[in-house]
């Protein structure tokens, strides 16, 4: 997580794990609605995850309760700008 704030500006992780999106529509929601970093973010694809290991956070979003090896992630889009309310 580093110095970047988490969801809703929190300073610590919401869960011990990694939130993952289960489709492009959900990824777009995170990119455009939940991005509160104040700047651009990157979108990564994850391969080889056992979906049976995903846990429900209680709000419809899921996370993997472990680290994801670097060999399983691939950069899809870089520097996606924050969408500001009109």
Short mmCIF file of N, CA and C in Angstrom, two decimals:
data_model
loop_
_atom_site.label_atom_id
_atom_site.label_comp_id
_atom_site.label_asym_id
_atom_site.label_seq_id
_atom_site.Cartn_x
_atom_site.Cartn_y
_atom_site.Cartn_z
N UNK A 1 0.83 -1.19 0.00
CA UNK A 1 0.00 0.00 0.00
C UNK A 1 0.87 1.25 0.00
N UNK A 2 2.01 1.18 0.63
CA UNK A 2 2.91 2.32 0.64
C UNK A 2 2.29 3.56 1.24
N UNK A 3 2.58 4.71 0.66
CA UNK A 3 2.09 5.98 1.19
C UNK A 3 0.71 6.34 0.65
N UNK A 4 0.21 5.60 -0.36
CA UNK A 4 -1.09 5.92 -0.95
C UNK A 4 -2.21 5.58 0.00
N UNK A 5 -3.24 6.43 0.06
CA UNK A 5 -4.38 6.12 0.92
C UNK A 5 -5.20 4.97 0.36
N UNK A 6 -5.91 4.28 1.24
CA UNK A 6 -6.77 3.18 0.81
C UNK A 6 -8.16 3.68 0.48
N UNK A 7 -9.09 2.73 0.41
CA UNK A 7 -10.47 3.07 0.12
C UNK A 7 -10.98 4.05 1.17
N UNK A 8 -11.66 5.08 0.73
CA UNK A 8 -12.21 6.12 1.61
C UNK A 8 -11.13 6.84 2.40
N UNK A 9 -9.89 6.85 1.87
CA UNK A 9 -8.81 7.61 2.49
C UNK A 9 -8.18 6.96 3.70
N UNK A 10 -8.48 5.70 3.97
CA UNK A 10 -7.90 5.04 5.15
C UNK A 10 -6.38 4.96 5.03
N UNK A 11 -5.71 4.89 6.15
CA UNK A 11 -4.25 4.84 6.19
C UNK A 11 -3.73 3.43 6.45
N UNK A 12 -4.64 2.45 6.54
CA UNK A 12 -4.21 1.07 6.70
C UNK A 12 -5.07 0.21 5.78
N UNK A 13 -4.59 -0.97 5.43
CA UNK A 13 -5.35 -1.83 4.51
C UNK A 13 -6.72 -2.20 5.09
N UNK A 14 -7.69 -2.30 4.22
CA UNK A 14 -9.04 -2.71 4.63
C UNK A 14 -9.07 -4.18 5.00
N UNK A 15 -8.24 -4.99 4.33
CA UNK A 15 -8.15 -6.42 4.58
C UNK A 15 -6.68 -6.84 4.48
N UNK A 16 -6.38 -8.01 5.02
CA UNK A 16 -5.05 -8.59 4.84
C UNK A 16 -5.12 -9.42 3.57
N UNK A 17 -4.92 -8.76 2.46
CA UNK A 17 -4.99 -9.43 1.17
C UNK A 17 -5.07 -8.40 0.05
N UNK A 18 -5.51 -8.87 -1.12
CA UNK A 18 -5.55 -8.04 -2.31
C UNK A 18 -6.96 -8.08 -2.91
N UNK A 19 -7.60 -6.93 -3.01
CA UNK A 19 -8.89 -6.87 -3.69
C UNK A 19 -8.69 -7.16 -5.17
N UNK A 20 -9.59 -7.92 -5.75
CA UNK A 20 -9.53 -8.20 -7.18
C UNK A 20 -10.91 -7.95 -7.78
N UNK A 21 -10.93 -7.54 -9.03
CA UNK A 21 -12.18 -7.34 -9.75
C UNK A 21 -12.47 -8.58 -10.57
N UNK A 22 -13.74 -8.87 -10.73
CA UNK A 22 -14.12 -10.06 -11.47
C UNK A 22 -14.67 -9.75 -12.85
N UNK A 23 -14.25 -8.63 -13.40
CA UNK A 23 -14.66 -8.28 -14.76
C UNK A 23 -14.31 -6.84 -15.06
N UNK A 24 -14.44 -6.48 -16.34
CA UNK A 24 -14.08 -5.13 -16.78
C UNK A 24 -14.97 -4.05 -16.16
N UNK A 25 -16.26 -4.35 -16.02
CA UNK A 25 -17.18 -3.35 -15.45
C UNK A 25 -16.80 -3.02 -14.01
N UNK A 26 -16.47 -4.03 -13.24
CA UNK A 26 -16.06 -3.81 -11.85
C UNK A 26 -14.73 -3.06 -11.79
N UNK A 27 -13.82 -3.39 -12.69
CA UNK A 27 -12.53 -2.69 -12.74
C UNK A 27 -12.74 -1.20 -13.05
N UNK A 28 -13.63 -0.91 -14.00
CA UNK A 28 -13.91 0.49 -14.33
C UNK A 28 -14.50 1.22 -13.13
N UNK A 29 -15.35 0.56 -12.36
CA UNK A 29 -15.92 1.17 -11.16
C UNK A 29 -14.81 1.58 -10.20
N UNK A 30 -13.86 0.68 -9.95
CA UNK A 30 -12.76 0.99 -9.06
C UNK A 30 -11.89 2.11 -9.63
N UNK A 31 -11.64 2.08 -10.92
CA UNK A 31 -10.80 3.10 -11.54
C UNK A 31 -11.42 4.50 -11.47
N UNK A 32 -12.70 4.59 -11.76
CA UNK A 32 -13.32 5.90 -11.90
C UNK A 32 -14.05 6.39 -10.66
N UNK A 33 -14.59 5.52 -9.87
CA UNK A 33 -15.41 5.94 -8.73
C UNK A 33 -14.63 5.88 -7.41
N UNK A 34 -13.92 4.81 -7.20
CA UNK A 34 -13.27 4.62 -5.91
C UNK A 34 -11.85 5.17 -5.88
N UNK A 35 -11.27 5.53 -7.02
CA UNK A 35 -9.92 6.07 -7.03
C UNK A 35 -9.89 7.40 -6.29
N UNK A 36 -9.32 7.37 -5.08
CA UNK A 36 -9.21 8.61 -4.30
C UNK A 36 -7.74 8.94 -4.02
N UNK A 37 -6.86 8.49 -4.91
CA UNK A 37 -5.44 8.72 -4.70
C UNK A 37 -5.04 10.17 -4.99
N UNK A 38 -5.92 10.88 -5.71
CA UNK A 38 -5.58 12.24 -6.09
C UNK A 38 -4.85 12.31 -7.41
N UNK A 39 -4.61 11.17 -8.01
CA UNK A 39 -3.89 11.16 -9.28
C UNK A 39 -4.21 9.92 -10.09
N UNK A 40 -3.40 9.69 -11.08
CA UNK A 40 -3.59 8.55 -11.97
C UNK A 40 -3.21 7.25 -11.27
N UNK A 41 -3.82 6.16 -11.73
CA UNK A 41 -3.53 4.83 -11.20
C UNK A 41 -3.28 3.87 -12.36
N UNK A 42 -2.78 2.70 -12.05
CA UNK A 42 -2.53 1.67 -13.05
C UNK A 42 -3.54 0.54 -12.88
N UNK A 43 -3.84 -0.13 -13.98
CA UNK A 43 -4.73 -1.29 -13.97
C UNK A 43 -3.91 -2.52 -14.31
N UNK A 44 -3.99 -3.53 -13.45
CA UNK A 44 -3.23 -4.77 -13.62
C UNK A 44 -4.18 -5.94 -13.79
N UNK A 45 -3.77 -6.90 -14.59
CA UNK A 45 -4.50 -8.14 -14.77
C UNK A 45 -3.80 -9.22 -13.95
N UNK A 46 -4.59 -10.12 -13.37
CA UNK A 46 -4.04 -11.21 -12.56
C UNK A 46 -4.45 -12.54 -13.19
N UNK A 47 -3.48 -13.42 -13.38
CA UNK A 47 -3.74 -14.74 -13.95
C UNK A 47 -3.44 -15.83 -12.94
N UNK A 48 -4.13 -16.95 -13.10
CA UNK A 48 -3.80 -18.13 -12.31
C UNK A 48 -4.27 -18.13 -10.88
N UNK A 49 -5.31 -17.37 -10.57
CA UNK A 49 -5.84 -17.36 -9.20
C UNK A 49 -6.96 -18.39 -9.10
N UNK A 50 -6.95 -19.16 -8.04
CA UNK A 50 -8.02 -20.10 -7.75
C UNK A 50 -9.19 -19.27 -7.20
N UNK A 51 -10.25 -19.10 -7.99
CA UNK A 51 -11.36 -18.26 -7.58
C UNK A 51 -12.04 -18.79 -6.32
N UNK A 52 -11.85 -20.06 -6.00
CA UNK A 52 -12.40 -20.62 -4.78
C UNK A 52 -11.75 -20.07 -3.52
N UNK A 53 -10.58 -19.42 -3.67
CA UNK A 53 -9.89 -18.82 -2.54
C UNK A 53 -10.32 -17.38 -2.25
N UNK A 54 -11.10 -16.80 -3.18
CA UNK A 54 -11.54 -15.41 -2.99
C UNK A 54 -12.56 -15.33 -1.87
N UNK A 55 -12.42 -14.31 -1.04
CA UNK A 55 -13.33 -14.08 0.08
C UNK A 55 -14.19 -12.85 -0.19
N UNK A 56 -15.44 -12.91 0.20
CA UNK A 56 -16.36 -11.78 0.05
C UNK A 56 -16.11 -10.81 1.19
N UNK A 57 -15.92 -9.54 0.86
CA UNK A 57 -15.67 -8.51 1.87
C UNK A 57 -16.96 -8.09 2.59
N UNK A 58 -18.10 -8.57 2.10
CA UNK A 58 -19.37 -8.23 2.72
C UNK A 58 -20.12 -7.13 2.00
N UNK A 59 -19.52 -6.60 0.95
CA UNK A 59 -20.17 -5.54 0.19
C UNK A 59 -20.22 -5.85 -1.30
N UNK A 60 -20.01 -7.12 -1.63
CA UNK A 60 -20.03 -7.52 -3.03
C UNK A 60 -18.67 -7.58 -3.68
N UNK A 61 -17.66 -7.01 -3.05
CA UNK A 61 -16.30 -7.07 -3.59
C UNK A 61 -15.56 -8.23 -2.94
N UNK A 62 -14.60 -8.78 -3.68
CA UNK A 62 -13.86 -9.94 -3.19
C UNK A 62 -12.38 -9.63 -3.10
N UNK A 63 -11.70 -10.42 -2.27
CA UNK A 63 -10.25 -10.26 -2.14
C UNK A 63 -9.60 -11.62 -1.97
N UNK A 64 -8.34 -11.68 -2.31
CA UNK A 64 -7.53 -12.86 -2.12
C UNK A 64 -6.75 -12.64 -0.83
N UNK A 65 -6.89 -13.52 0.16
CA UNK A 65 -6.25 -13.29 1.46
C UNK A 65 -4.77 -13.70 1.48
N UNK A 66 -4.05 -13.33 0.43
CA UNK A 66 -2.62 -13.62 0.36
C UNK A 66 -1.99 -12.71 -0.68
N UNK A 67 -0.68 -12.78 -0.76
CA UNK A 67 0.04 -12.01 -1.78
C UNK A 67 -0.14 -12.68 -3.13
N UNK A 68 0.01 -11.90 -4.19
CA UNK A 68 -0.03 -12.43 -5.55
C UNK A 68 1.38 -12.32 -6.12
N UNK A 69 1.96 -13.44 -6.55
CA UNK A 69 3.33 -13.40 -7.10
C UNK A 69 3.41 -12.49 -8.33
N UNK A 70 4.50 -11.78 -8.47
CA UNK A 70 4.69 -10.85 -9.57
C UNK A 70 4.54 -11.54 -10.93
N UNK A 71 4.88 -12.80 -11.03
CA UNK A 71 4.78 -13.53 -12.29
C UNK A 71 3.32 -13.69 -12.74
N UNK A 72 2.36 -13.47 -11.84
CA UNK A 72 0.95 -13.64 -12.16
C UNK A 72 0.25 -12.33 -12.49
N UNK A 73 0.97 -11.21 -12.49
CA UNK A 73 0.34 -9.92 -12.81
C UNK A 73 0.94 -9.33 -14.07
N UNK A 74 0.08 -8.59 -14.79
CA UNK A 74 0.50 -7.95 -16.04
C UNK A 74 -0.15 -6.58 -16.11
N UNK A 75 0.63 -5.56 -16.44
CA UNK A 75 0.12 -4.20 -16.58
C UNK A 75 -0.77 -4.12 -17.82
N UNK A 76 -2.01 -3.65 -17.63
CA UNK A 76 -2.98 -3.53 -18.71
C UNK A 76 -3.08 -2.09 -19.20
N UNK A 77 -3.22 -1.15 -18.25
CA UNK A 77 -3.30 0.28 -18.56
C UNK A 77 -2.50 1.05 -17.53
N UNK A 78 -1.80 2.04 -18.01
CA UNK A 78 -0.95 2.83 -17.12
C UNK A 78 -1.44 4.26 -17.06
N UNK A 79 -1.30 4.88 -15.89
CA UNK A 79 -1.63 6.28 -15.70
C UNK A 79 -3.06 6.63 -16.08
N UNK A 80 -4.02 5.81 -15.59
CA UNK A 80 -5.44 6.09 -15.85
C UNK A 80 -5.81 7.29 -14.99
N UNK A 81 -6.24 8.40 -15.62
CA UNK A 81 -6.54 9.60 -14.83
C UNK A 81 -7.75 9.44 -13.95
N UNK A 82 -7.74 10.15 -12.85
CA UNK A 82 -8.89 10.19 -11.95
C UNK A 82 -10.03 10.91 -12.64
N UNK A 83 -11.24 10.39 -12.53
CA UNK A 83 -12.41 11.03 -13.10
C UNK A 83 -12.98 11.97 -12.05
N UNK A 84 -13.03 13.23 -12.35
CA UNK A 84 -13.58 14.22 -11.43
C UNK A 84 -15.05 14.42 -11.69
N UNK A 85 -15.82 14.64 -10.62
CA UNK A 85 -17.25 14.89 -10.77
C UNK A 85 -17.46 16.18 -11.56
N UNK A 86 -18.46 16.17 -12.41
CA UNK A 86 -18.75 17.34 -13.25
C UNK A 86 -19.55 18.35 -12.48
#
